[in-house]
PDB file of C-alpha atoms in Angstrom:
ATOM      1  CA  GLY J   1     -46.619 -62.781 -16.896  1.00 62.00           C
ATOM      2  CA  ALA J   2     -43.856 -61.415 -19.358  1.00 67.00           C
ATOM      3  CA  VAL J   3     -40.165 -61.203 -17.730  1.00 89.00           C
ATOM      4  CA  VAL J   4     -38.818 -59.633 -20.734  1.00 95.00           C
ATOM      5  CA  SER J   5     -40.267 -56.806 -22.612  1.00 95.00           C
ATOM      6  CA  GLN J   6     -39.515 -55.805 -26.091  1.00 96.00           C
ATOM      7  CA  HIS J   7     -40.426 -52.552 -27.701  1.00 96.00           C
ATOM      8  CA  PRO J   8     -41.894 -51.508 -30.565  1.00 97.00           C
ATOM      9  CA  SER J   9     -43.713 -54.693 -31.440  1.00 96.00           C
ATOM     10  CA  TRP J  10     -44.031 -53.731 -35.244  1.00 97.00           C
ATOM     11  CA  VAL J  11     -42.268 -50.748 -37.161  1.00 97.00           C
ATOM     12  CA  ILE J  12     -42.364 -49.777 -40.985  1.00 97.00           C
ATOM     13  CA  CYS J  13     -39.476 -47.334 -41.750  1.00 96.00           C
ATOM     14  CA  LYS J  14     -38.524 -45.946 -44.795  1.00 96.00           C
ATOM     15  CA  SER J  15     -35.167 -47.336 -46.657  1.00 97.00           C
ATOM     16  CA  GLY J  16     -32.138 -45.347 -45.500  1.00 97.00           C
ATOM     17  CA  THR J  17     -33.389 -44.647 -41.776  1.00 97.00           C
ATOM     18  CA  SER J  18     -32.512 -46.219 -38.699  1.00 97.00           C
ATOM     19  CA  VAL J  19     -34.774 -47.987 -36.321  1.00 97.00           C
ATOM     20  CA  LYS J  20     -34.210 -48.465 -32.597  1.00 97.00           C
ATOM     21  CA  ILE J  21     -35.399 -51.846 -30.760  1.00 98.00           C
ATOM     22  CA  GLU J  22     -35.608 -51.903 -26.848  1.00 97.00           C
ATOM     23  CA  CYS J  23     -35.294 -54.987 -24.778  1.00 96.00           C
ATOM     24  CA  ARG J  24     -35.955 -54.758 -21.270  1.00 95.00           C
ATOM     25  CA  SER J  25     -35.676 -57.166 -18.328  1.00 94.00           C
ATOM     26  CA  LEU J  26     -38.708 -56.399 -15.983  1.00 92.00           C
ATOM     27  CA  ASP J  27     -37.930 -57.615 -12.677  1.00 87.00           C
ATOM     28  CA  PHE J  28     -34.460 -58.889 -12.812  1.00 89.00           C
ATOM     29  CA  GLN J  29     -30.994 -57.570 -14.098  1.00 89.00           C
ATOM     30  CA  ALA J  30     -29.426 -59.186 -16.966  1.00 89.00           C
ATOM     31  CA  THR J  31     -25.814 -58.691 -17.294  1.00 87.00           C
ATOM     32  CA  THR J  32     -26.115 -60.589 -20.613  1.00 91.00           C
ATOM     33  CA  MET J  33     -28.988 -60.311 -23.419  1.00 94.00           C
ATOM     34  CA  PHE J  34     -29.400 -61.835 -26.429  1.00 96.00           C
ATOM     35  CA  TRP J  35     -30.752 -60.588 -29.917  1.00 97.00           C
ATOM     36  CA  TYR J  36     -31.896 -63.083 -32.686  1.00 97.00           C
ATOM     37  CA  ARG J  37     -33.392 -62.576 -36.347  1.00 97.00           C
ATOM     38  CA  GLN J  38     -35.960 -64.798 -37.711  1.00 96.00           C
ATOM     39  CA  PHE J  39     -37.118 -65.082 -41.123  1.00 93.00           C
ATOM     40  CA  PRO J  40     -40.354 -66.554 -42.117  1.00 90.00           C
ATOM     41  CA  LYS J  41     -41.140 -70.099 -41.359  1.00 88.00           C
ATOM     42  CA  GLN J  42     -37.323 -70.490 -39.990  1.00 93.00           C
ATOM     43  CA  SER J  43     -35.759 -70.955 -37.069  1.00 95.00           C
ATOM     44  CA  LEU J  44     -34.088 -68.421 -34.591  1.00 96.00           C
ATOM     45  CA  MET J  45     -30.738 -67.089 -35.792  1.00 95.00           C
ATOM     46  CA  LEU J  46     -28.454 -65.741 -32.971  1.00 96.00           C
ATOM     47  CA  MET J  47     -26.981 -62.232 -34.307  1.00 97.00           C
ATOM     48  CA  ALA J  48     -25.343 -60.967 -30.882  1.00 96.00           C
ATOM     49  CA  THR J  49     -24.729 -61.291 -27.444  1.00 95.00           C
ATOM     50  CA  SER J  50     -25.364 -58.019 -25.544  1.00 93.00           C
ATOM     51  CA  ASN J  51     -22.966 -57.594 -22.713  1.00 89.00           C
ATOM     52  CA  GLU J  52     -23.625 -54.690 -20.012  1.00 88.00           C
ATOM     53  CA  GLY J  53     -20.934 -52.046 -19.851  1.00 87.00           C
ATOM     54  CA  SER J  54     -18.919 -53.669 -22.522  1.00 89.00           C
ATOM     55  CA  LYS J  55     -18.721 -54.369 -26.424  1.00 92.00           C
ATOM     56  CA  ALA J  56     -21.445 -56.614 -27.836  1.00 94.00           C
ATOM     57  CA  THR J  57     -20.168 -60.338 -29.401  1.00 95.00           C
ATOM     58  CA  TYR J  58     -21.397 -60.265 -32.817  1.00 96.00           C
ATOM     59  CA  GLU J  59     -21.745 -63.775 -34.630  1.00 95.00           C
ATOM     60  CA  GLN J  60     -20.255 -64.467 -37.829  1.00 94.00           C
ATOM     61  CA  GLY J  61     -21.243 -62.888 -40.689  1.00 95.00           C
ATOM     62  CA  VAL J  62     -23.617 -60.331 -38.773  1.00 96.00           C
ATOM     63  CA  GLU J  63     -22.510 -56.678 -39.586  1.00 95.00           C
ATOM     64  CA  LYS J  64     -21.553 -54.767 -36.156  1.00 93.00           C
ATOM     65  CA  ASP J  65     -21.909 -51.460 -38.018  1.00 95.00           C
ATOM     66  CA  LYS J  66     -25.166 -52.287 -39.178  1.00 96.00           C
ATOM     67  CA  PHE J  67     -26.621 -53.714 -36.199  1.00 97.00           C
ATOM     68  CA  LEU J  68     -25.525 -51.371 -33.498  1.00 96.00           C
ATOM     69  CA  ILE J  69     -26.092 -52.805 -29.479  1.00 96.00           C
ATOM     70  CA  ASN J  70     -25.784 -50.812 -26.713  1.00 93.00           C
ATOM     71  CA  HIS J  71     -26.555 -52.263 -23.234  1.00 91.00           C
ATOM     72  CA  ALA J  72     -25.961 -49.539 -20.944  1.00 83.00           C
ATOM     73  CA  SER J  73     -28.193 -50.706 -17.609  1.00 90.00           C
ATOM     74  CA  LEU J  74     -28.578 -53.962 -16.132  1.00 90.00           C
ATOM     75  CA  THR J  75     -32.403 -53.920 -17.408  1.00 93.00           C
ATOM     76  CA  LEU J  76     -31.696 -52.349 -20.932  1.00 95.00           C
ATOM     77  CA  SER J  77     -30.448 -53.299 -24.243  1.00 95.00           C
ATOM     78  CA  THR J  78     -31.242 -51.741 -27.740  1.00 96.00           C
ATOM     79  CA  LEU J  79     -30.642 -52.740 -31.195  1.00 97.00           C
ATOM     80  CA  THR J  80     -30.142 -50.188 -33.856  1.00 97.00           C
ATOM     81  CA  VAL J  81     -30.737 -51.274 -37.267  1.00 97.00           C
ATOM     82  CA  THR J  82     -28.677 -48.595 -39.500  1.00 97.00           C
ATOM     83  CA  SER J  83     -29.739 -47.261 -42.435  1.00 96.00           C
ATOM     84  CA  ALA J  84     -32.460 -50.064 -43.087  1.00 96.00           C
ATOM     85  CA  HIS J  85     -32.927 -51.543 -46.478  1.00 96.00           C
ATOM     86  CA  PRO J  86     -35.942 -53.960 -47.696  1.00 96.00           C
ATOM     87  CA  GLU J  87     -33.528 -56.689 -46.888  1.00 95.00           C
ATOM     88  CA  ASP J  88     -33.367 -56.076 -43.215  1.00 96.00           C
ATOM     89  CA  SER J  89     -36.989 -56.554 -42.811  1.00 97.00           C
ATOM     90  CA  SER J  90     -37.405 -59.576 -40.749  1.00 96.00           C
ATOM     91  CA  PHE J  91     -38.443 -60.430 -37.117  1.00 97.00           C
ATOM     92  CA  TYR J  92     -36.182 -59.343 -34.356  1.00 98.00           C
ATOM     93  CA  ILE J  93     -36.294 -61.088 -30.966  1.00 97.00           C
ATOM     94  CA  CYS J  94     -34.425 -60.542 -27.756  1.00 97.00           C
ATOM     95  CA  SER J  95     -33.800 -62.903 -24.775  1.00 96.00           C
ATOM     96  CA  ALA J  96     -32.168 -62.759 -21.419  1.00 94.00           C
ATOM     97  CA  ASN J  97     -31.267 -64.983 -18.670  1.00 86.00           C
ATOM     98  CA  ARG J  98     -32.533 -64.658 -14.958  1.00 78.00           C
ATOM     99  CA  GLN J  99     -28.984 -64.430 -13.134  1.00 73.00           C
ATOM    100  CA  GLY J 100     -28.318 -67.824 -11.695  1.00 74.00           C
ATOM    101  CA  LYS J 101     -31.165 -69.644 -13.568  1.00 78.00           C
ATOM    102  CA  ASN J 102     -30.886 -71.810 -16.615  1.00 82.00           C
ATOM    103  CA  ILE J 103     -33.788 -70.606 -18.186  1.00 90.00           C
ATOM    104  CA  GLN J 104     -33.637 -67.930 -21.219  1.00 92.00           C
ATOM    105  CA  TYR J 105     -36.694 -65.575 -21.666  1.00 93.00           C
ATOM    106  CA  PHE J 106     -37.872 -63.999 -24.820  1.00 95.00           C
ATOM    107  CA  GLY J 107     -39.329 -60.836 -25.674  1.00 95.00           C
ATOM    108  CA  ALA J 108     -42.321 -60.707 -27.947  1.00 95.00           C
ATOM    109  CA  GLY J 109     -40.295 -59.558 -30.840  1.00 97.00           C
ATOM    110  CA  THR J 110     -40.620 -56.888 -33.479  1.00 98.00           C
ATOM    111  CA  ARG J 111     -41.537 -57.097 -36.866  1.00 97.00           C
ATOM    112  CA  LEU J 112     -39.530 -54.746 -39.080  1.00 97.00           C
ATOM    113  CA  SER J 113     -40.753 -53.790 -42.347  1.00 97.00           C
ATOM    114  CA  VAL J 114     -38.354 -51.463 -44.562  1.00 97.00           C
ATOM    115  CA  LEU J 115     -40.079 -49.823 -47.512  1.00 95.00           C
TER     116      LEU J 115
ATOM    117  CA  ALA G   1     -23.290 -81.945 -38.197  1.00 56.00           C
ATOM    118  CA  GLN G   2     -26.845 -80.539 -37.306  1.00 64.00           C
ATOM    119  CA  LYS G   3     -26.924 -79.783 -33.697  1.00 91.00           C
ATOM    120  CA  ILE G   4     -30.444 -79.727 -33.056  1.00 96.00           C
ATOM    121  CA  THR G   5     -32.429 -82.046 -35.390  1.00 96.00           C
ATOM    122  CA  GLN G   6     -36.366 -82.044 -35.507  1.00 97.00           C
ATOM    123  CA  THR G   7     -37.308 -84.318 -38.157  1.00 96.00           C
ATOM    124  CA  GLN G   8     -41.129 -83.317 -38.151  1.00 96.00           C
ATOM    125  CA  PRO G   9     -41.880 -80.262 -39.961  1.00 95.00           C
ATOM    126  CA  GLY G  10     -45.717 -80.475 -39.430  1.00 96.00           C
ATOM    127  CA  MET G  11     -47.758 -82.573 -37.208  1.00 96.00           C
ATOM    128  CA  PHE G  12     -51.317 -82.712 -37.079  1.00 97.00           C
ATOM    129  CA  VAL G  13     -53.169 -83.966 -33.503  1.00 98.00           C
ATOM    130  CA  GLN G  14     -56.903 -84.416 -32.894  1.00 98.00           C
ATOM    131  CA  GLU G  15     -58.197 -82.361 -30.322  1.00 98.00           C
ATOM    132  CA  LYS G  16     -57.664 -83.903 -26.829  1.00 97.00           C
ATOM    133  CA  GLU G  17     -55.160 -86.442 -27.803  1.00 98.00           C
ATOM    134  CA  ALA G  18     -51.543 -86.731 -27.062  1.00 98.00           C
ATOM    135  CA  VAL G  19     -48.714 -85.914 -29.318  1.00 98.00           C
ATOM    136  CA  THR G  20     -44.818 -86.198 -29.170  1.00 98.00           C
ATOM    137  CA  LEU G  21     -42.713 -83.790 -31.334  1.00 98.00           C
ATOM    138  CA  ASP G  22     -39.286 -85.273 -31.837  1.00 98.00           C
ATOM    139  CA  CYS G  23     -35.718 -83.783 -30.727  1.00 98.00           C
ATOM    140  CA  THR G  24     -32.665 -85.309 -31.156  1.00 98.00           C
ATOM    141  CA  TYR G  25     -29.308 -83.389 -30.438  1.00 97.00           C
ATOM    142  CA  ASP G  26     -25.537 -83.656 -30.842  1.00 95.00           C
ATOM    143  CA  THR G  27     -23.100 -82.704 -28.257  1.00 93.00           C
ATOM    144  CA  SER G  28     -19.881 -84.130 -26.812  1.00 92.00           C
ATOM    145  CA  ASP G  29     -20.451 -82.016 -23.532  1.00 92.00           C
ATOM    146  CA  PRO G  30     -21.411 -83.989 -20.423  1.00 93.00           C
ATOM    147  CA  SER G  31     -23.017 -80.649 -19.102  1.00 93.00           C
ATOM    148  CA  TYR G  32     -26.186 -79.420 -21.287  1.00 95.00           C
ATOM    149  CA  GLY G  33     -29.530 -78.192 -21.197  1.00 95.00           C
ATOM    150  CA  LEU G  34     -32.441 -79.091 -23.471  1.00 97.00           C
ATOM    151  CA  PHE G  35     -35.215 -76.645 -23.968  1.00 97.00           C
ATOM    152  CA  TRP G  36     -38.275 -76.422 -25.684  1.00 98.00           C
ATOM    153  CA  TYR G  37     -40.092 -73.187 -26.623  1.00 98.00           C
ATOM    154  CA  LYS G  38     -43.484 -72.632 -28.058  1.00 98.00           C
ATOM    155  CA  GLN G  39     -43.980 -69.742 -30.697  1.00 97.00           C
ATOM    156  CA  PRO G  40     -47.692 -68.901 -31.618  1.00 96.00           C
ATOM    157  CA  SER G  41     -48.352 -66.887 -34.903  1.00 94.00           C
ATOM    158  CA  SER G  42     -48.070 -63.731 -32.651  1.00 92.00           C
ATOM    159  CA  GLY G  43     -44.196 -64.483 -32.717  1.00 93.00           C
ATOM    160  CA  GLU G  44     -43.458 -64.563 -29.079  1.00 93.00           C
ATOM    161  CA  MET G  45     -41.466 -67.245 -27.844  1.00 95.00           C
ATOM    162  CA  ILE G  46     -42.938 -68.987 -24.941  1.00 95.00           C
ATOM    163  CA  PHE G  47     -40.819 -71.290 -22.593  1.00 95.00           C
ATOM    164  CA  LEU G  48     -42.478 -74.537 -21.926  1.00 97.00           C
ATOM    165  CA  ILE G  49     -40.092 -77.032 -20.368  1.00 97.00           C
ATOM    166  CA  TYR G  50     -36.313 -77.517 -19.578  1.00 96.00           C
ATOM    167  CA  GLN G  51     -34.243 -80.643 -18.819  1.00 97.00           C
ATOM    168  CA  GLY G  52     -30.926 -80.804 -17.563  1.00 96.00           C
ATOM    169  CA  SER G  53     -28.335 -83.406 -18.510  1.00 96.00           C
ATOM    170  CA  TYR G  54     -27.404 -84.612 -15.287  1.00 95.00           C
ATOM    171  CA  ASP G  55     -31.515 -84.722 -14.297  1.00 94.00           C
ATOM    172  CA  GLN G  56     -32.413 -88.324 -13.168  1.00 91.00           C
ATOM    173  CA  GLN G  57     -36.250 -87.540 -13.759  1.00 95.00           C
ATOM    174  CA  ASN G  58     -37.831 -86.705 -16.862  1.00 96.00           C
ATOM    175  CA  ALA G  59     -39.089 -82.903 -16.715  1.00 97.00           C
ATOM    176  CA  THR G  60     -42.539 -82.277 -16.572  1.00 97.00           C
ATOM    177  CA  GLU G  61     -44.700 -79.015 -16.385  1.00 96.00           C
ATOM    178  CA  GLY G  62     -48.380 -79.324 -16.419  1.00 97.00           C
ATOM    179  CA  ARG G  63     -49.607 -80.935 -19.836  1.00 98.00           C
ATOM    180  CA  TYR G  64     -45.883 -80.847 -21.025  1.00 98.00           C
ATOM    181  CA  SER G  65     -43.423 -83.563 -20.441  1.00 98.00           C
ATOM    182  CA  LEU G  66     -39.962 -84.153 -21.802  1.00 98.00           C
ATOM    183  CA  ASN G  67     -39.213 -87.846 -22.759  1.00 97.00           C
ATOM    184  CA  PHE G  68     -35.465 -87.517 -22.133  1.00 97.00           C
ATOM    185  CA  GLN G  69     -33.274 -90.455 -23.498  1.00 96.00           C
ATOM    186  CA  LYS G  70     -29.723 -89.483 -23.009  1.00 95.00           C
ATOM    187  CA  ALA G  71     -28.124 -92.527 -24.563  1.00 95.00           C
ATOM    188  CA  ARG G  72     -30.010 -91.874 -27.535  1.00 96.00           C
ATOM    189  CA  LYS G  73     -29.653 -88.277 -27.323  1.00 96.00           C
ATOM    190  CA  SER G  74     -32.961 -87.520 -27.651  1.00 97.00           C
ATOM    191  CA  ALA G  75     -35.172 -84.942 -25.944  1.00 98.00           C
ATOM    192  CA  ASN G  76     -39.151 -85.516 -27.477  1.00 98.00           C
ATOM    193  CA  LEU G  77     -41.780 -83.091 -26.055  1.00 98.00           C
ATOM    194  CA  VAL G  78     -45.129 -84.907 -25.289  1.00 98.00           C
ATOM    195  CA  ILE G  79     -47.974 -82.767 -24.976  1.00 98.00           C
ATOM    196  CA  SER G  80     -50.988 -84.257 -23.344  1.00 97.00           C
ATOM    197  CA  ALA G  81     -55.008 -83.864 -23.735  1.00 97.00           C
ATOM    198  CA  SER G  82     -54.140 -81.550 -27.013  1.00 98.00           C
ATOM    199  CA  GLN G  83     -56.042 -78.129 -27.076  1.00 98.00           C
ATOM    200  CA  LEU G  84     -57.005 -75.800 -30.067  1.00 98.00           C
ATOM    201  CA  GLY G  85     -54.635 -73.108 -28.235  1.00 97.00           C
ATOM    202  CA  ASP G  86     -51.695 -75.574 -28.519  1.00 98.00           C
ATOM    203  CA  SER G  87     -51.255 -74.694 -32.584  1.00 98.00           C
ATOM    204  CA  ALA G  88     -47.956 -73.296 -32.811  1.00 98.00           C
ATOM    205  CA  MET G  89     -44.498 -73.603 -34.018  1.00 98.00           C
ATOM    206  CA  TYR G  90     -42.405 -75.701 -31.508  1.00 98.00           C
ATOM    207  CA  PHE G  91     -38.787 -75.268 -31.276  1.00 98.00           C
ATOM    208  CA  CYS G  92     -36.146 -77.574 -29.549  1.00 98.00           C
ATOM    209  CA  ALA G  93     -33.042 -75.997 -28.091  1.00 97.00           C
ATOM    210  CA  MET G  94     -29.839 -76.890 -26.558  1.00 96.00           C
ATOM    211  CA  ARG G  95     -27.273 -74.775 -24.539  1.00 94.00           C
ATOM    212  CA  GLY G  96     -23.802 -76.267 -23.555  1.00 91.00           C
ATOM    213  CA  MET G  97     -19.888 -75.089 -23.300  1.00 87.00           C
ATOM    214  CA  GLU G  98     -19.347 -77.018 -26.882  1.00 86.00           C
ATOM    215  CA  TYR G  99     -21.555 -74.275 -28.722  1.00 85.00           C
ATOM    216  CA  GLY G 100     -20.363 -71.228 -26.499  1.00 85.00           C
ATOM    217  CA  ASN G 101     -22.923 -71.570 -23.820  1.00 86.00           C
ATOM    218  CA  LYS G 102     -25.359 -70.198 -26.332  1.00 91.00           C
ATOM    219  CA  LEU G 103     -29.054 -71.306 -26.890  1.00 93.00           C
ATOM    220  CA  VAL G 104     -29.269 -73.272 -30.344  1.00 94.00           C
ATOM    221  CA  PHE G 105     -32.442 -73.947 -32.056  1.00 96.00           C
ATOM    222  CA  GLY G 106     -33.742 -76.595 -34.010  1.00 97.00           C
ATOM    223  CA  ALA G 107     -35.749 -76.036 -37.328  1.00 96.00           C
ATOM    224  CA  GLY G 108     -39.025 -76.387 -35.460  1.00 97.00           C
ATOM    225  CA  THR G 109     -42.032 -78.219 -35.777  1.00 98.00           C
ATOM    226  CA  ILE G 110     -45.668 -76.892 -36.860  1.00 98.00           C
ATOM    227  CA  LEU G 111     -48.213 -78.518 -34.644  1.00 98.00           C
ATOM    228  CA  ARG G 112     -52.109 -78.196 -35.829  1.00 98.00           C
ATOM    229  CA  VAL G 113     -54.502 -79.376 -33.392  1.00 98.00           C
ATOM    230  CA  LYS G 114     -57.803 -80.385 -35.118  1.00 97.00           C
ATOM    231  CA  SER G 115     -61.286 -80.067 -33.643  1.00 94.00           C
TER     232      SER G 115
END
C-alpha cells in the first residue's frame, strides 16, 4: 500500500489564487521530504527539499516566495503555490525517505491547472 | 555531463517476452544508489528496484532485475514475462553525495507492451 499520501490529486484554480498541496508520510516519520515538478513527457525536476522544523532548501531557479513550503510536523509537508498563473500548471509530486532506508517513496502527485 | 542517461525514448515489447531498459550513469562517488521507478499514466511514481554500489549481486524483485555493470556504469532494468500492465514510463535514478544526496532522474523510457 501507499506509504506517502498526497492531496489533492487534481485541482483547478483561477489565476491569482493560491493552492495548497499536502504530502503526508503514512506510517513513518519523515524529517525530510522532497517536492518535484514534472512537465508533460519530461522527467521529474526537484524543486525543493522540505526540512522538518526549519526552512526548506530550494533548487536553483525555483522562487521560494512563489512556492512556499512548510514542514511543521514529522509526517506533513505542504507546498503552496502562491498567486498561481497558467504557467504554473503542472504535475507536482512529493516524496519521502523512511528513516534509515535508501528507498524514496512518492505520493500519487497533484495535477494543477490554472485558468 | 548527463548524470543519468536513458537512451531509449520508447520501447515496444510483445506480451510475455522479456525487455531490457537501458540506463547509464556518471559519478565519481564510490558509494551511490541506483533506482528504477515506474510511472503509469495516472502519474504516481512506483518504486521497482534498488541497487547499492557495493552490492555484490544484481538486485531482483519478482519480474524485475537490475543488470548492474559497475565498470561500465550501467544499471539496466530487465522485465521478464511482460504484461500489458507494464506499459508505462520508466525512470532510472541515482543518489550519491556528489549530487547532494538527492535523487537524480534520467529522461525516462516509455514502454508499450503489445498483446
